[in-house]
Coordinates of C-alpha atoms in Angstrom, one line a residue:
M1 CA 100.1 57.2 130.3
A2 CA 98.9 58.8 127.0
L3 CA 102.7 59.8 126.4
G4 CA 103.7 56.3 127.1
R5 CA 106.1 57.3 129.9
V6 CA 106.5 59.6 132.8
P7 CA 108.6 62.5 131.9
G8 CA 111.9 62.2 133.7
L9 CA 111.2 58.9 135.2
A10 CA 112.0 55.4 134.0
I11 CA 108.2 54.1 134.2
D12 CA 106.4 53.4 131.1
R13 CA 102.5 52.6 130.9
T14 CA 102.8 49.2 132.2
G15 CA 104.6 50.7 135.1
V16 CA 102.1 53.5 135.6
A17 CA 99.2 51.2 135.6
L18 CA 100.9 48.9 138.2
L19 CA 101.8 52.0 140.3
G20 CA 97.8 52.9 140.0
L21 CA 96.9 49.4 141.2
I22 CA 99.1 49.6 144.3
I23 CA 97.8 53.1 145.1
L24 CA 94.4 52.0 145.0
L25 CA 95.1 48.6 146.9
A26 CA 97.1 50.5 149.5
S27 CA 94.2 53.3 150.2
G28 CA 91.7 50.7 150.4
D29 CA 89.4 51.9 147.7
L30 CA 89.8 48.7 146.0
S31 CA 90.3 45.2 147.5
L32 CA 92.3 42.4 145.8
E33 CA 89.2 40.5 145.1
E34 CA 87.7 43.5 143.2
A35 CA 91.1 43.9 141.3
G36 CA 91.0 40.4 140.2
A37 CA 87.3 40.7 139.1
A38 CA 88.1 43.6 137.2
V39 CA 90.3 41.6 134.8
D40 CA 88.4 40.3 131.8
M41 CA 89.6 36.7 131.4
P42 CA 87.8 36.2 128.2
T43 CA 89.9 38.9 126.7
I44 CA 93.1 37.8 128.3
A45 CA 92.5 34.3 127.0
L46 CA 91.9 35.4 123.5
L47 CA 94.9 37.5 123.2
F48 CA 97.2 34.6 124.6
A49 CA 95.6 32.3 121.8
L50 CA 96.3 34.8 119.1
M51 CA 99.9 35.4 120.4
I52 CA 100.3 31.5 120.4
L53 CA 98.8 31.2 116.8
S54 CA 100.8 34.4 115.7
A55 CA 104.2 32.9 117.3
Q56 CA 103.6 29.4 115.3
F57 CA 103.2 31.4 112.1
E58 CA 106.5 33.2 112.8
Q59 CA 108.4 29.9 113.4
S60 CA 107.0 28.4 110.2
G61 CA 108.4 31.5 108.2
F62 CA 105.0 32.7 107.2
Y63 CA 106.0 36.3 108.1
G64 CA 109.2 36.1 106.4
W65 CA 107.5 34.7 103.3
I66 CA 105.1 37.5 103.4
A67 CA 107.8 40.2 103.4
H68 CA 109.9 38.7 100.9
R69 CA 107.0 38.4 98.5
I70 CA 106.2 42.0 99.2
V71 CA 109.7 43.3 98.6
Q72 CA 110.3 41.2 95.5
A73 CA 106.8 41.8 93.9
A74 CA 106.8 45.6 94.2
R75 CA 108.4 47.3 91.0
S76 CA 108.7 50.8 92.5
P77 CA 109.2 52.4 96.1
K78 CA 105.6 53.7 96.1
R79 CA 104.3 50.2 95.1
L80 CA 106.4 48.6 97.9
L81 CA 105.0 50.9 100.3
A82 CA 101.5 50.4 99.2
A83 CA 101.9 46.7 99.2
L84 CA 103.2 46.7 102.8
I85 CA 100.7 49.0 104.2
A86 CA 97.9 46.6 102.5
A87 CA 99.5 43.4 103.8
T88 CA 100.1 44.8 107.3
G89 CA 96.8 46.2 107.6
M90 CA 95.2 42.9 106.7
L91 CA 97.4 41.0 108.9
A92 CA 96.8 43.4 112.1
A93 CA 93.1 42.8 111.6
I94 CA 93.5 39.2 112.2
F95 CA 96.4 38.7 114.4
T96 CA 96.3 42.0 116.6
N97 CA 98.7 45.0 115.8
D98 CA 101.3 44.5 118.4
V99 CA 102.0 41.0 117.2
V100 CA 102.2 41.9 113.7
V101 CA 104.8 44.7 114.3
F102 CA 107.0 42.6 116.4
A103 CA 106.8 39.8 113.9
L104 CA 107.2 41.7 110.5
T105 CA 109.5 44.6 111.4
P106 CA 113.0 42.7 111.3
V107 CA 112.2 40.7 108.1
V108 CA 110.7 43.9 106.1
A109 CA 113.8 45.9 107.4
A110 CA 116.2 43.3 106.1
G111 CA 114.4 42.9 102.9
I112 CA 114.1 46.5 102.3
A113 CA 117.7 47.1 103.1
S114 CA 118.6 44.2 100.6
Q115 CA 117.0 46.6 98.0
R116 CA 119.0 49.4 98.8
L117 CA 116.3 51.5 100.1
D118 CA 116.1 53.5 103.0
P119 CA 113.9 51.4 105.4
R120 CA 112.7 54.2 107.8
P121 CA 109.7 55.4 106.0
Y122 CA 108.5 51.7 105.3
L123 CA 108.7 50.9 108.8
I124 CA 106.8 54.0 109.7
G125 CA 104.1 53.0 107.2
L126 CA 104.4 49.5 108.7
A127 CA 103.5 50.9 112.2
G128 CA 100.7 53.2 110.9
A129 CA 99.2 50.5 108.8
A130 CA 99.1 48.1 111.8
N131 CA 97.4 50.6 114.0
A132 CA 95.0 51.6 111.5
G133 CA 94.2 48.0 110.1
S134 CA 93.7 46.6 113.9
A135 CA 90.5 48.8 114.1
A136 CA 88.8 46.8 111.4
T137 CA 87.9 43.8 113.6
L138 CA 87.0 43.2 117.1
I139 CA 90.3 41.1 117.5
G140 CA 92.5 43.5 115.7
N141 CA 93.6 44.8 119.2
P142 CA 93.1 44.4 122.8
Q143 CA 91.0 47.6 123.1
N144 CA 88.6 46.1 120.6
I145 CA 88.5 42.7 122.2
L146 CA 87.6 44.3 125.4
I147 CA 85.0 46.7 123.8
G148 CA 83.6 43.6 122.1
Q149 CA 83.2 41.5 125.0
A150 CA 81.8 44.1 127.3
G151 CA 79.5 45.2 124.7
G152 CA 78.4 41.8 123.2
L153 CA 79.2 43.0 119.8
D154 CA 78.6 40.9 116.7
F155 CA 82.0 40.4 114.7
W156 CA 80.5 40.9 111.3
T157 CA 78.3 43.7 112.1
Y158 CA 81.3 45.5 113.5
L159 CA 83.4 44.9 110.4
G160 CA 80.8 46.3 108.1
F161 CA 80.9 49.4 110.1
A162 CA 84.5 49.7 110.8
L163 CA 86.0 48.6 107.4
P164 CA 85.3 51.8 105.2
P165 CA 87.0 54.0 108.0
T166 CA 89.8 51.6 108.4
L167 CA 90.4 51.6 104.6
A168 CA 90.5 55.4 104.5
A169 CA 93.0 55.3 107.5
L170 CA 95.3 53.0 105.5
A171 CA 95.1 55.1 102.5
M172 CA 95.9 58.2 104.5
T173 CA 98.8 56.5 106.0
F174 CA 100.1 55.8 102.5
I175 CA 99.7 59.4 101.4
A176 CA 101.3 60.8 104.7
V177 CA 104.4 58.6 104.4
A178 CA 104.5 59.1 100.5
F179 CA 104.5 62.8 100.7
T180 CA 106.7 63.2 103.7
W181 CA 109.8 60.8 102.5
R182 CA 111.3 60.8 99.2
L183 CA 110.9 57.2 98.1
Q184 CA 113.8 56.6 95.8
P185 CA 116.4 53.9 95.7
A186 CA 119.3 54.9 98.1
V187 CA 122.0 54.1 95.9
D188 CA 124.6 56.1 98.1
A189 CA 123.2 54.5 101.3
A190 CA 121.8 58.1 102.7
I191 CA 120.9 56.2 106.1
P192 CA 122.6 57.5 109.1
T193 CA 124.7 55.1 110.9
S194 CA 126.9 55.4 114.0
P195 CA 130.4 56.9 113.6
S196 CA 133.1 54.2 113.5
P197 CA 135.2 54.4 116.9
S198 CA 138.3 56.5 116.4
H199 CA 141.7 54.8 117.2
G200 CA 144.3 56.7 118.9
G201 CA 147.8 56.5 117.3

């Protein structure tokens, strides 16, 4: 489950979790009623509400507007990366990391490609920033929502404790990407593409 898949099998984390549930039910170690009681409905309801809210923002063009402003405002590749990481981290702390990544990735990739830049380092930065930024609040990711519900944690108290390490993680994301990739305009389009199919004579 930590790897996200079972090596050699087409089973991801969701499939492994469902398989584990089936084994528990079949062995009699867990009843169907106990399995239902183990589901934290307030967490599910909050996630569902955030997904609906984020979907409305996406339909309204909000994420596209954010991506456009980031790409157009940045005057250099490193500033573009910094602005993208900062904006993604902030959005992930509010709308959950998964939702932000799914919404921002296509519009950011299109905007960066229009600037003749290699989109790969920026998308890696986006993914890292979404993961790091989501740790700042109790609604940033499903794990935090569940922990907050189970522990009865205060939103603002948690934010006060979590914000400093979150900012440090965002800075480390920028440093890691900036020093790993050569952030220069890809004038000659050094982005690997699939080879064109050959045509027999």
